PDB file of C-alpha atoms in Angstrom:
ATOM      1  CA  MET A   1       0.000   0.000   0.000  1.00 40.00           C
ATOM      2  CA  VAL A   2       1.341   3.404  -0.962  1.00 36.00           C
ATOM      3  CA  HIS A   3       0.737   6.287   1.444  1.00 41.00           C
ATOM      4  CA  PHE A   4       0.505   9.935   0.319  1.00 36.00           C
ATOM      5  CA  LYS A   5       1.033  12.929   2.543  1.00 44.00           C
ATOM      6  CA  ILE A   6      -1.594  15.561   1.691  1.00 43.00           C
ATOM      7  CA  THR A   7      -0.794  19.143   2.665  1.00 47.00           C
ATOM      8  CA  LEU A   8      -2.725  22.391   2.246  1.00 41.00           C
ATOM      9  CA  LYS A   9      -0.122  23.485  -0.282  1.00 41.00           C
ATOM     10  CA  SER A  10      -0.580  20.353  -2.409  1.00 43.00           C
ATOM     11  CA  ILE A  11      -4.388  20.727  -2.284  1.00 37.00           C
ATOM     12  CA  PHE A  12      -4.085  24.328  -3.455  1.00 36.00           C
ATOM     13  CA  ILE A  13      -1.817  23.304  -6.348  1.00 37.00           C
ATOM     14  CA  ILE A  14      -4.226  20.550  -7.396  1.00 37.00           C
ATOM     15  CA  LEU A  15      -7.196  22.913  -7.333  1.00 37.00           C
ATOM     16  CA  LEU A  16      -5.246  25.534  -9.266  1.00 37.00           C
ATOM     17  CA  VAL A  17      -4.322  23.017 -11.986  1.00 37.00           C
ATOM     18  CA  VAL A  18      -7.897  21.692 -12.210  1.00 38.00           C
ATOM     19  CA  ASN A  19      -9.287  25.220 -12.482  1.00 41.00           C
ATOM     20  CA  PHE A  20      -6.737  26.192 -15.125  1.00 38.00           C
ATOM     21  CA  CYS A  21      -7.466  23.103 -17.211  1.00 40.00           C
ATOM     22  CA  SER A  22     -11.205  23.697 -16.894  1.00 39.00           C
ATOM     23  CA  CYS A  23     -10.930  27.312 -18.056  1.00 41.00           C
ATOM     24  CA  THR A  24      -8.600  26.358 -20.888  1.00 39.00           C
ATOM     25  CA  SER A  25     -10.898  23.611 -22.154  1.00 39.00           C
ATOM     26  CA  GLN A  26     -13.951  25.843 -21.853  1.00 42.00           C
ATOM     27  CA  SER A  27     -12.534  28.674 -23.920  1.00 54.00           C
ATOM     28  CA  THR A  28     -12.015  26.338 -26.923  1.00 64.00           C
ATOM     29  CA  GLY A  29      -9.872  29.010 -28.517  1.00 92.00           C
ATOM     30  CA  ILE A  30     -12.506  31.728 -28.888  1.00 97.00           C
ATOM     31  CA  ILE A  31     -10.754  34.069 -26.431  1.00 97.00           C
ATOM     32  CA  ALA A  32      -7.480  35.640 -27.552  1.00 97.00           C
ATOM     33  CA  GLU A  33      -4.393  34.229 -25.848  1.00 95.00           C
ATOM     34  CA  GLY A  34      -3.561  36.164 -22.707  1.00 95.00           C
ATOM     35  CA  ALA A  35      -6.708  38.301 -22.914  1.00 96.00           C
ATOM     36  CA  GLU A  36      -8.426  39.280 -19.681  1.00 96.00           C
ATOM     37  CA  LEU A  37     -11.834  40.770 -18.993  1.00 98.00           C
ATOM     38  CA  SER A  38     -11.404  44.516 -18.557  1.00 97.00           C
ATOM     39  CA  GLN A  39     -13.869  46.799 -16.774  1.00 98.00           C
ATOM     40  CA  ILE A  40     -13.841  50.132 -18.590  1.00 97.00           C
ATOM     41  CA  ALA A  41     -16.492  51.931 -16.514  1.00 97.00           C
ATOM     42  CA  ASN A  42     -18.756  51.273 -13.514  1.00 97.00           C
ATOM     43  CA  THR A  43     -20.563  54.557 -12.903  1.00 97.00           C
ATOM     44  CA  PHE A  44     -23.977  53.653 -14.316  1.00 98.00           C
ATOM     45  CA  SER A  45     -27.217  52.262 -12.866  1.00 98.00           C
ATOM     46  CA  PHE A  46     -28.109  49.480 -15.326  1.00 98.00           C
ATOM     47  CA  THR A  47     -26.355  49.082 -18.674  1.00 98.00           C
ATOM     48  CA  GLU A  48     -28.059  47.444 -21.654  1.00 98.00           C
ATOM     49  CA  GLY A  49     -28.476  47.281 -25.416  1.00 97.00           C
ATOM     50  CA  PRO A  50     -24.919  47.447 -26.849  1.00 98.00           C
ATOM     51  CA  ALA A  51     -24.797  48.041 -30.621  1.00 98.00           C
ATOM     52  CA  ALA A  52     -21.714  48.638 -32.761  1.00 98.00           C
ATOM     53  CA  ASN A  53     -21.291  50.914 -35.756  1.00 97.00           C
ATOM     54  CA  GLU A  54     -19.016  50.240 -38.717  1.00 96.00           C
ATOM     55  CA  GLU A  55     -16.079  51.971 -37.008  1.00 96.00           C
ATOM     56  CA  GLY A  56     -16.357  49.590 -34.066  1.00 97.00           C
ATOM     57  CA  ASP A  57     -17.706  52.166 -31.619  1.00 98.00           C
ATOM     58  CA  VAL A  58     -20.414  50.791 -29.336  1.00 98.00           C
ATOM     59  CA  PHE A  59     -23.591  52.571 -28.256  1.00 98.00           C
ATOM     60  CA  PHE A  60     -25.226  51.323 -25.062  1.00 98.00           C
ATOM     61  CA  THR A  61     -27.997  52.408 -22.723  1.00 98.00           C
ATOM     62  CA  ASP A  62     -28.293  53.283 -19.056  1.00 98.00           C
ATOM     63  CA  GLN A  63     -32.062  53.066 -18.779  1.00 96.00           C
ATOM     64  CA  PRO A  64     -32.597  54.232 -15.166  1.00 96.00           C
ATOM     65  CA  ASN A  65     -30.641  57.394 -15.995  1.00 97.00           C
ATOM     66  CA  ASP A  66     -32.445  57.796 -19.336  1.00 98.00           C
ATOM     67  CA  GLN A  67     -29.330  58.033 -21.474  1.00 98.00           C
ATOM     68  CA  ILE A  68     -27.560  56.477 -24.442  1.00 98.00           C
ATOM     69  CA  LEU A  69     -23.775  56.424 -24.260  1.00 98.00           C
ATOM     70  CA  LYS A  70     -21.067  55.829 -26.822  1.00 98.00           C
ATOM     71  CA  TRP A  71     -17.811  53.954 -26.306  1.00 98.00           C
ATOM     72  CA  SER A  72     -15.046  55.012 -28.690  1.00 97.00           C
ATOM     73  CA  ALA A  73     -13.128  51.971 -29.913  1.00 96.00           C
ATOM     74  CA  SER A  74     -10.080  54.031 -30.912  1.00 95.00           C
ATOM     75  CA  LYS A  75      -9.873  56.127 -27.726  1.00 95.00           C
ATOM     76  CA  ASN A  76     -11.384  53.675 -25.210  1.00 95.00           C
ATOM     77  CA  THR A  77     -13.469  56.536 -23.826  1.00 97.00           C
ATOM     78  CA  ILE A  78     -17.179  56.914 -23.071  1.00 98.00           C
ATOM     79  CA  GLU A  79     -19.358  59.963 -23.687  1.00 98.00           C
ATOM     80  CA  VAL A  80     -23.081  60.706 -23.556  1.00 98.00           C
ATOM     81  CA  PHE A  81     -24.682  60.390 -27.003  1.00 98.00           C
ATOM     82  CA  LYS A  82     -28.284  61.253 -26.121  1.00 98.00           C
ATOM     83  CA  LYS A  83     -30.036  62.297 -22.917  1.00 98.00           C
ATOM     84  CA  PRO A  84     -32.971  62.038 -22.410  1.00 97.00           C
ATOM     85  CA  SER A  85     -33.268  58.922 -24.522  1.00 98.00           C
ATOM     86  CA  GLY A  86     -36.910  57.850 -24.222  1.00 97.00           C
ATOM     87  CA  ARG A  87     -35.782  55.291 -21.636  1.00 97.00           C
ATOM     88  CA  ALA A  88     -34.095  53.386 -24.447  1.00 98.00           C
ATOM     89  CA  ASN A  89     -33.345  49.725 -23.788  1.00 97.00           C
ATOM     90  CA  GLY A  90     -32.188  47.637 -26.746  1.00 98.00           C
ATOM     91  CA  LEU A  91     -30.291  49.303 -29.605  1.00 98.00           C
ATOM     92  CA  TYR A  92     -29.196  48.374 -33.126  1.00 98.00           C
ATOM     93  CA  VAL A  93     -27.405  50.283 -35.879  1.00 98.00           C
ATOM     94  CA  ASP A  94     -29.266  49.922 -39.187  1.00 97.00           C
ATOM     95  CA  HIS A  95     -27.751  49.608 -42.656  1.00 96.00           C
ATOM     96  CA  LYS A  96     -27.728  53.388 -43.138  1.00 96.00           C
ATOM     97  CA  GLY A  97     -25.902  54.101 -39.900  1.00 97.00           C
ATOM     98  CA  ASN A  98     -28.941  55.229 -37.935  1.00 97.00           C
ATOM     99  CA  LEU A  99     -29.352  54.080 -34.350  1.00 98.00           C
ATOM    100  CA  LEU A 100     -32.571  52.150 -33.725  1.00 98.00           C
ATOM    101  CA  ALA A 101     -33.842  52.185 -30.144  1.00 98.00           C
ATOM    102  CA  ALA A 102     -36.480  50.294 -28.215  1.00 98.00           C
ATOM    103  CA  ALA A 103     -37.762  53.442 -26.490  1.00 97.00           C
ATOM    104  CA  ASP A 104     -39.441  52.026 -23.431  1.00 93.00           C
ATOM    105  CA  GLU A 105     -40.825  55.242 -21.939  1.00 96.00           C
ATOM    106  CA  HIS A 106     -43.805  55.348 -24.311  1.00 95.00           C
ATOM    107  CA  ASN A 107     -43.392  51.817 -25.754  1.00 96.00           C
ATOM    108  CA  GLU A 108     -42.090  52.939 -29.145  1.00 97.00           C
ATOM    109  CA  LEU A 109     -39.426  52.167 -31.725  1.00 98.00           C
ATOM    110  CA  TRP A 110     -37.186  55.130 -32.542  1.00 98.00           C
ATOM    111  CA  GLN A 111     -34.749  55.871 -35.323  1.00 98.00           C
ATOM    112  CA  ILE A 112     -32.022  58.243 -34.143  1.00 98.00           C
ATOM    113  CA  GLY A 113     -29.690  59.960 -36.595  1.00 97.00           C
ATOM    114  CA  MET A 114     -26.066  60.570 -35.699  1.00 96.00           C
ATOM    115  CA  ASN A 115     -27.069  64.225 -35.285  1.00 95.00           C
ATOM    116  CA  GLY A 116     -29.454  63.131 -32.514  1.00 95.00           C
ATOM    117  CA  ASN A 117     -32.670  63.777 -34.471  1.00 97.00           C
ATOM    118  CA  ILE A 118     -35.475  61.332 -33.675  1.00 97.00           C
ATOM    119  CA  ASP A 119     -38.003  59.680 -35.999  1.00 97.00           C
ATOM    120  CA  THR A 120     -40.666  57.666 -34.201  1.00 97.00           C
ATOM    121  CA  LEU A 121     -41.229  54.545 -36.293  1.00 97.00           C
ATOM    122  CA  ILE A 122     -43.756  52.448 -34.350  1.00 96.00           C
ATOM    123  CA  THR A 123     -46.120  53.495 -31.561  1.00 92.00           C
ATOM    124  CA  GLN A 124     -48.766  50.728 -31.477  1.00 96.00           C
ATOM    125  CA  PHE A 125     -50.077  47.472 -32.939  1.00 97.00           C
ATOM    126  CA  GLU A 126     -53.667  47.328 -34.197  1.00 96.00           C
ATOM    127  CA  GLY A 127     -54.556  50.373 -32.138  1.00 96.00           C
ATOM    128  CA  LYS A 128     -53.091  49.036 -28.894  1.00 97.00           C
ATOM    129  CA  LYS A 129     -50.013  50.238 -27.034  1.00 96.00           C
ATOM    130  CA  LEU A 130     -47.077  47.846 -27.257  1.00 97.00           C
ATOM    131  CA  ASN A 131     -46.011  46.059 -24.075  1.00 97.00           C
ATOM    132  CA  GLY A 132     -42.509  47.523 -24.072  1.00 96.00           C
ATOM    133  CA  PRO A 133     -40.118  46.893 -26.988  1.00 97.00           C
ATOM    134  CA  ASN A 134     -36.963  45.346 -25.544  1.00 97.00           C
ATOM    135  CA  ASP A 135     -34.365  44.070 -28.019  1.00 98.00           C
ATOM    136  CA  LEU A 136     -34.137  44.217 -31.802  1.00 98.00           C
ATOM    137  CA  TRP A 137     -32.329  42.955 -34.883  1.00 98.00           C
ATOM    138  CA  VAL A 138     -32.338  44.192 -38.487  1.00 98.00           C
ATOM    139  CA  ASP A 139     -32.493  41.721 -41.385  1.00 97.00           C
ATOM    140  CA  LEU A 140     -30.660  42.003 -44.703  1.00 96.00           C
ATOM    141  CA  LYS A 141     -33.548  43.905 -46.298  1.00 96.00           C
ATOM    142  CA  GLY A 142     -33.752  46.473 -43.521  1.00 96.00           C
ATOM    143  CA  GLY A 143     -36.767  44.987 -41.751  1.00 97.00           C
ATOM    144  CA  ILE A 144     -36.772  45.035 -37.955  1.00 98.00           C
ATOM    145  CA  TYR A 145     -37.564  42.160 -35.602  1.00 98.00           C
ATOM    146  CA  PHE A 146     -38.183  43.192 -32.008  1.00 98.00           C
ATOM    147  CA  THR A 147     -39.193  41.436 -28.814  1.00 98.00           C
ATOM    148  CA  ASP A 148     -42.111  42.832 -26.831  1.00 98.00           C
ATOM    149  CA  PRO A 149     -42.269  41.383 -23.310  1.00 97.00           C
ATOM    150  CA  TYR A 150     -43.892  43.209 -20.411  1.00 96.00           C
ATOM    151  CA  TYR A 151     -41.806  44.544 -17.538  1.00 96.00           C
ATOM    152  CA  GLN A 152     -43.716  46.948 -15.341  1.00 95.00           C
ATOM    153  CA  ARG A 153     -41.865  50.285 -15.182  1.00 95.00           C
ATOM    154  CA  PRO A 154     -42.127  52.792 -12.320  1.00 94.00           C
ATOM    155  CA  TYR A 155     -42.435  55.664 -14.822  1.00 93.00           C
ATOM    156  CA  TRP A 156     -45.547  54.206 -16.532  1.00 95.00           C
ATOM    157  CA  ASP A 157     -49.081  55.322 -15.713  1.00 94.00           C
ATOM    158  CA  ARG A 158     -50.529  51.923 -16.628  1.00 94.00           C
ATOM    159  CA  THR A 159     -50.204  48.794 -14.517  1.00 95.00           C
ATOM    160  CA  THR A 160     -51.446  46.183 -17.005  1.00 96.00           C
ATOM    161  CA  PRO A 161     -50.604  45.577 -20.675  1.00 96.00           C
ATOM    162  CA  ASP A 162     -52.952  46.478 -23.519  1.00 96.00           C
ATOM    163  CA  ILE A 163     -51.797  43.347 -25.365  1.00 97.00           C
ATOM    164  CA  LYS A 164     -51.956  40.105 -23.390  1.00 96.00           C
ATOM    165  CA  GLU A 165     -49.570  38.151 -25.625  1.00 97.00           C
ATOM    166  CA  LYS A 166     -45.806  38.614 -25.334  1.00 98.00           C
ATOM    167  CA  ARG A 167     -44.723  38.494 -28.953  1.00 97.00           C
ATOM    168  CA  VAL A 168     -41.984  39.133 -31.461  1.00 98.00           C
ATOM    169  CA  TYR A 169     -42.994  41.599 -34.184  1.00 98.00           C
ATOM    170  CA  TYR A 170     -41.622  42.359 -37.635  1.00 98.00           C
ATOM    171  CA  VAL A 171     -41.475  45.854 -39.074  1.00 97.00           C
ATOM    172  CA  ALA A 172     -41.237  45.772 -42.874  1.00 96.00           C
ATOM    173  CA  PRO A 173     -38.331  47.545 -44.615  1.00 96.00           C
ATOM    174  CA  ASN A 174     -40.668  50.493 -45.331  1.00 92.00           C
ATOM    175  CA  ARG A 175     -40.618  51.038 -41.527  1.00 92.00           C
ATOM    176  CA  LYS A 176     -44.425  51.337 -41.484  1.00 88.00           C
ATOM    177  CA  ASP A 177     -46.073  47.916 -41.739  1.00 93.00           C
ATOM    178  CA  ILE A 178     -45.919  45.787 -38.584  1.00 96.00           C
ATOM    179  CA  THR A 179     -46.920  42.127 -38.295  1.00 97.00           C
ATOM    180  CA  ILE A 180     -46.662  39.340 -35.712  1.00 97.00           C
ATOM    181  CA  ALA A 181     -43.522  37.319 -36.406  1.00 97.00           C
ATOM    182  CA  ALA A 182     -43.813  34.806 -33.559  1.00 97.00           C
ATOM    183  CA  GLU A 183     -45.800  34.289 -30.367  1.00 96.00           C
ATOM    184  CA  GLY A 184     -46.372  31.706 -27.663  1.00 96.00           C
ATOM    185  CA  PHE A 185     -43.612  33.024 -25.396  1.00 98.00           C
ATOM    186  CA  VAL A 186     -43.613  33.534 -21.648  1.00 98.00           C
ATOM    187  CA  GLN A 187     -41.265  36.538 -21.837  1.00 98.00           C
ATOM    188  CA  PRO A 188     -39.282  36.991 -25.084  1.00 98.00           C
ATOM    189  CA  ASN A 189     -36.144  39.041 -24.663  1.00 97.00           C
ATOM    190  CA  GLY A 190     -32.789  38.593 -26.424  1.00 97.00           C
ATOM    191  CA  ILE A 191     -32.739  38.309 -30.219  1.00 98.00           C
ATOM    192  CA  ILE A 192     -30.043  37.890 -32.880  1.00 98.00           C
ATOM    193  CA  GLY A 193     -29.860  36.714 -36.489  1.00 98.00           C
ATOM    194  CA  THR A 194     -27.191  35.004 -38.564  1.00 97.00           C
ATOM    195  CA  ALA A 195     -25.095  36.893 -41.095  1.00 95.00           C
ATOM    196  CA  ASP A 196     -26.750  35.128 -44.054  1.00 96.00           C
ATOM    197  CA  GLY A 197     -30.172  36.295 -42.865  1.00 96.00           C
ATOM    198  CA  LYS A 198     -31.582  32.779 -42.781  1.00 97.00           C
ATOM    199  CA  THR A 199     -31.842  32.035 -39.063  1.00 98.00           C
ATOM    200  CA  LEU A 200     -33.152  34.048 -36.122  1.00 98.00           C
ATOM    201  CA  TYR A 201     -32.492  33.167 -32.482  1.00 98.00           C
ATOM    202  CA  ILE A 202     -35.019  34.314 -29.871  1.00 98.00           C
ATOM    203  CA  ALA A 203     -34.555  33.863 -26.137  1.00 98.00           C
ATOM    204  CA  ASP A 204     -37.618  33.255 -23.991  1.00 98.00           C
ATOM    205  CA  ILE A 205     -36.129  34.295 -20.669  1.00 98.00           C
ATOM    206  CA  GLY A 206     -39.423  33.572 -18.913  1.00 97.00           C
ATOM    207  CA  ALA A 207     -39.374  29.924 -20.027  1.00 98.00           C
ATOM    208  CA  LYS A 208     -35.579  29.576 -19.696  1.00 98.00           C
ATOM    209  CA  LYS A 209     -35.269  28.507 -23.319  1.00 98.00           C
ATOM    210  CA  THR A 210     -33.794  29.821 -26.558  1.00 98.00           C
ATOM    211  CA  TYR A 211     -35.237  28.921 -29.956  1.00 98.00           C
ATOM    212  CA  SER A 212     -34.074  29.130 -33.545  1.00 98.00           C
ATOM    213  CA  PHE A 213     -36.395  30.068 -36.418  1.00 98.00           C
ATOM    214  CA  THR A 214     -36.099  29.946 -40.181  1.00 98.00           C
ATOM    215  CA  ILE A 215     -36.455  33.406 -41.742  1.00 98.00           C
ATOM    216  CA  ASN A 216     -38.563  33.302 -44.904  1.00 94.00           C
ATOM    217  CA  ASP A 217     -38.265  35.732 -47.820  1.00 91.00           C
ATOM    218  CA  ASN A 218     -41.363  37.656 -46.712  1.00 90.00           C
ATOM    219  CA  GLY A 219     -40.071  38.029 -43.167  1.00 92.00           C
ATOM    220  CA  ASP A 220     -42.232  35.275 -41.670  1.00 94.00           C
ATOM    221  CA  LEU A 221     -40.638  32.958 -39.122  1.00 97.00           C
ATOM    222  CA  THR A 222     -41.127  29.190 -39.367  1.00 97.00           C
ATOM    223  CA  ASN A 223     -39.541  25.962 -38.133  1.00 98.00           C
ATOM    224  CA  LYS A 224     -39.386  26.900 -34.446  1.00 98.00           C
ATOM    225  CA  THR A 225     -36.717  24.664 -32.893  1.00 98.00           C
ATOM    226  CA  LEU A 226     -35.383  24.467 -29.352  1.00 98.00           C
ATOM    227  CA  PHE A 227     -31.772  25.639 -29.441  1.00 98.00           C
ATOM    228  CA  THR A 228     -30.886  25.319 -25.763  1.00 98.00           C
ATOM    229  CA  GLU A 229     -32.534  25.012 -22.348  1.00 98.00           C
ATOM    230  CA  MET A 230     -31.384  28.473 -21.300  1.00 98.00           C
ATOM    231  CA  GLY A 231     -32.972  31.875 -21.706  1.00 97.00           C
ATOM    232  CA  SER A 232     -31.094  35.119 -22.146  1.00 98.00           C
ATOM    233  CA  ASP A 233     -31.383  38.845 -21.575  1.00 97.00           C
ATOM    234  CA  GLY A 234     -29.280  39.748 -24.606  1.00 97.00           C
ATOM    235  CA  MET A 235     -27.498  37.873 -27.391  1.00 98.00           C
ATOM    236  CA  THR A 236     -24.835  38.069 -30.062  1.00 98.00           C
ATOM    237  CA  ILE A 237     -23.183  35.753 -32.588  1.00 98.00           C
ATOM    238  CA  ASP A 238     -19.675  35.322 -34.003  1.00 98.00           C
ATOM    239  CA  HIS A 239     -18.340  34.412 -37.452  1.00 97.00           C
ATOM    240  CA  LYS A 240     -18.205  30.724 -36.567  1.00 97.00           C
ATOM    241  CA  GLY A 241     -21.910  30.698 -35.742  1.00 97.00           C
ATOM    242  CA  ASN A 242     -21.401  30.527 -31.980  1.00 98.00           C
ATOM    243  CA  VAL A 243     -24.242  32.132 -30.028  1.00 98.00           C
ATOM    244  CA  TYR A 244     -23.562  34.157 -26.862  1.00 98.00           C
ATOM    245  CA  LEU A 245     -26.227  34.224 -24.126  1.00 98.00           C
ATOM    246  CA  THR A 246     -26.209  36.384 -21.011  1.00 98.00           C
ATOM    247  CA  GLY A 247     -27.395  36.292 -17.421  1.00 98.00           C
ATOM    248  CA  ASP A 248     -24.760  34.557 -15.302  1.00 97.00           C
ATOM    249  CA  GLY A 249     -21.795  36.002 -17.150  1.00 98.00           C
ATOM    250  CA  VAL A 250     -21.719  35.066 -20.836  1.00 98.00           C
ATOM    251  CA  THR A 251     -22.379  31.492 -21.939  1.00 98.00           C
ATOM    252  CA  VAL A 252     -21.341  30.461 -25.444  1.00 98.00           C
ATOM    253  CA  PHE A 253     -23.001  27.733 -27.519  1.00 98.00           C
ATOM    254  CA  ASN A 254     -21.931  26.418 -30.896  1.00 97.00           C
ATOM    255  CA  LYS A 255     -24.412  26.371 -33.772  1.00 96.00           C
ATOM    256  CA  ASP A 256     -25.564  22.901 -32.690  1.00 97.00           C
ATOM    257  CA  GLY A 257     -26.630  24.200 -29.275  1.00 97.00           C
ATOM    258  CA  LYS A 258     -23.728  22.664 -27.340  1.00 98.00           C
ATOM    259  CA  GLN A 259     -22.126  24.818 -24.651  1.00 97.00           C
ATOM    260  CA  ILE A 260     -18.478  25.462 -25.510  1.00 97.00           C
ATOM    261  CA  ALA A 261     -17.501  28.240 -23.091  1.00 97.00           C
ATOM    262  CA  HIS A 262     -18.502  30.343 -20.125  1.00 97.00           C
ATOM    263  CA  ILE A 263     -17.096  33.802 -19.512  1.00 97.00           C
ATOM    264  CA  PRO A 264     -17.558  34.748 -15.845  1.00 97.00           C
ATOM    265  CA  VAL A 265     -18.354  38.374 -15.047  1.00 98.00           C
ATOM    266  CA  ASN A 266     -18.111  39.527 -11.437  1.00 97.00           C
ATOM    267  CA  GLU A 267     -21.545  41.178 -11.378  1.00 97.00           C
ATOM    268  CA  GLU A 268     -24.983  40.083 -10.155  1.00 97.00           C
ATOM    269  CA  TRP A 269     -26.334  40.120 -13.710  1.00 97.00           C
ATOM    270  CA  THR A 270     -24.955  40.320 -17.222  1.00 98.00           C
ATOM    271  CA  ALA A 271     -27.574  41.984 -19.404  1.00 98.00           C
ATOM    272  CA  ASN A 272     -26.232  42.065 -22.944  1.00 98.00           C
ATOM    273  CA  VAL A 273     -23.280  41.569 -25.254  1.00 98.00           C
ATOM    274  CA  THR A 274     -22.060  42.479 -28.746  1.00 98.00           C
ATOM    275  CA  PHE A 275     -18.912  42.576 -30.866  1.00 98.00           C
ATOM    276  CA  GLY A 276     -17.231  45.936 -31.445  1.00 98.00           C
ATOM    277  CA  GLY A 277     -13.778  47.428 -31.708  1.00 97.00           C
ATOM    278  CA  LYS A 278     -11.327  47.194 -34.588  1.00 92.00           C
ATOM    279  CA  ASN A 279     -12.218  44.256 -36.853  1.00 95.00           C
ATOM    280  CA  GLN A 280     -15.113  43.381 -34.491  1.00 97.00           C
ATOM    281  CA  GLU A 281     -12.723  41.405 -32.298  1.00 98.00           C
ATOM    282  CA  THR A 282     -13.706  42.968 -28.971  1.00 98.00           C
ATOM    283  CA  LEU A 283     -16.529  41.429 -26.963  1.00 98.00           C
ATOM    284  CA  PHE A 284     -18.388  44.323 -25.311  1.00 98.00           C
ATOM    285  CA  ILE A 285     -20.416  43.318 -22.251  1.00 98.00           C
ATOM    286  CA  THR A 286     -22.987  45.292 -20.262  1.00 98.00           C
ATOM    287  CA  ALA A 287     -23.447  44.117 -16.679  1.00 98.00           C
ATOM    288  CA  LYS A 288     -25.370  45.973 -13.958  1.00 97.00           C
ATOM    289  CA  GLY A 289     -23.743  49.413 -13.580  1.00 97.00           C
ATOM    290  CA  ALA A 290     -20.618  48.527 -15.525  1.00 98.00           C
ATOM    291  CA  VAL A 291     -19.322  47.740 -18.997  1.00 98.00           C
ATOM    292  CA  TYR A 292     -16.500  45.329 -19.878  1.00 98.00           C
ATOM    293  CA  THR A 293     -14.402  44.377 -22.891  1.00 98.00           C
ATOM    294  CA  LEU A 294     -12.614  41.161 -23.796  1.00 98.00           C
ATOM    295  CA  ARG A 295     -10.278  40.563 -26.753  1.00 98.00           C
ATOM    296  CA  MET A 296     -11.393  37.585 -28.824  1.00 98.00           C
ATOM    297  CA  ASN A 297     -10.010  35.136 -31.384  1.00 97.00           C
ATOM    298  CA  VAL A 298     -13.360  35.232 -33.187  1.00 98.00           C
ATOM    299  CA  HIS A 299     -15.127  38.276 -34.564  1.00 98.00           C
ATOM    300  CA  GLY A 300     -18.639  39.578 -35.017  1.00 98.00           C
ATOM    301  CA  VAL A 301     -20.668  39.350 -38.212  1.00 97.00           C
ATOM    302  CA  ARG A 302     -22.342  42.758 -38.180  1.00 94.00           C
ATOM    303  CA  TYR A 303     -20.091  44.202 -40.888  1.00 94.00           C
ATOM    304  CA  PRO A 304     -18.289  42.439 -43.779  1.00 88.00           C
ATOM    305  CA  MET A 305     -14.615  41.736 -43.125  1.00 85.00           C
ATOM    306  CA  ASP A 306     -11.968  42.453 -45.771  1.00 69.00           C
TER     307      ASP A 306
END
């Protein structure tokens, strides 16, 4: 019989090796070698809705403080872009460089020019006030998909929704016609599409599930398929088709729905995530009152790469 002497030092070394191996295997090469999560600001109340422009700058919201902010990728600085912001939540930059906002204050969709001018695109559906547009994604034709859950806000006069169903809607490229794209959700939230415009992922955070849908030529969604047994507040996707879900840090799934990585964030809640920075190689994360960046080996698909 062989006897081993176990010391506190040896236990610590074993745990350190196990933890290192676990983190290494989890990353599966998507995080750049030597990269570490970097907190670039923590002076906000609740950060959400990151959206990158073609230069790699990222717009994000601080809804309790009613402001949209802009992170400069080249300077690594943050400045206020618009305040008040209509209590903007989710954001997306459209194909013409305008900033689209889920303006939660009056349950609207806004189009904001880089000069700050606002065009209100959608205010209601079939004569009823929307529940509260949350997150959005723009397809290849310029149509807008947006999730419409119901989260009671302290700045609303109403206490019940006009529309019972929590749906996903589609706004046609003319930015006028609005139709139901999908329903049957408990609380739809995060949303992201693939670069080829053929697949849309929708997180039902209320049911703790995320689904994939086939996007048809007319904008209709079909072939609802369970992607993973996890919901999400916000979502993004990389050039390999990996899907990034948020909540407890950032959890990454490959296109087959298998978890391949988990990026821990030392905050109570991670709300949203996108790719920004030069060559879309920076993962930009909003979490509680802070924002973080992480250098990646993969890149986003929002803009064509040379």
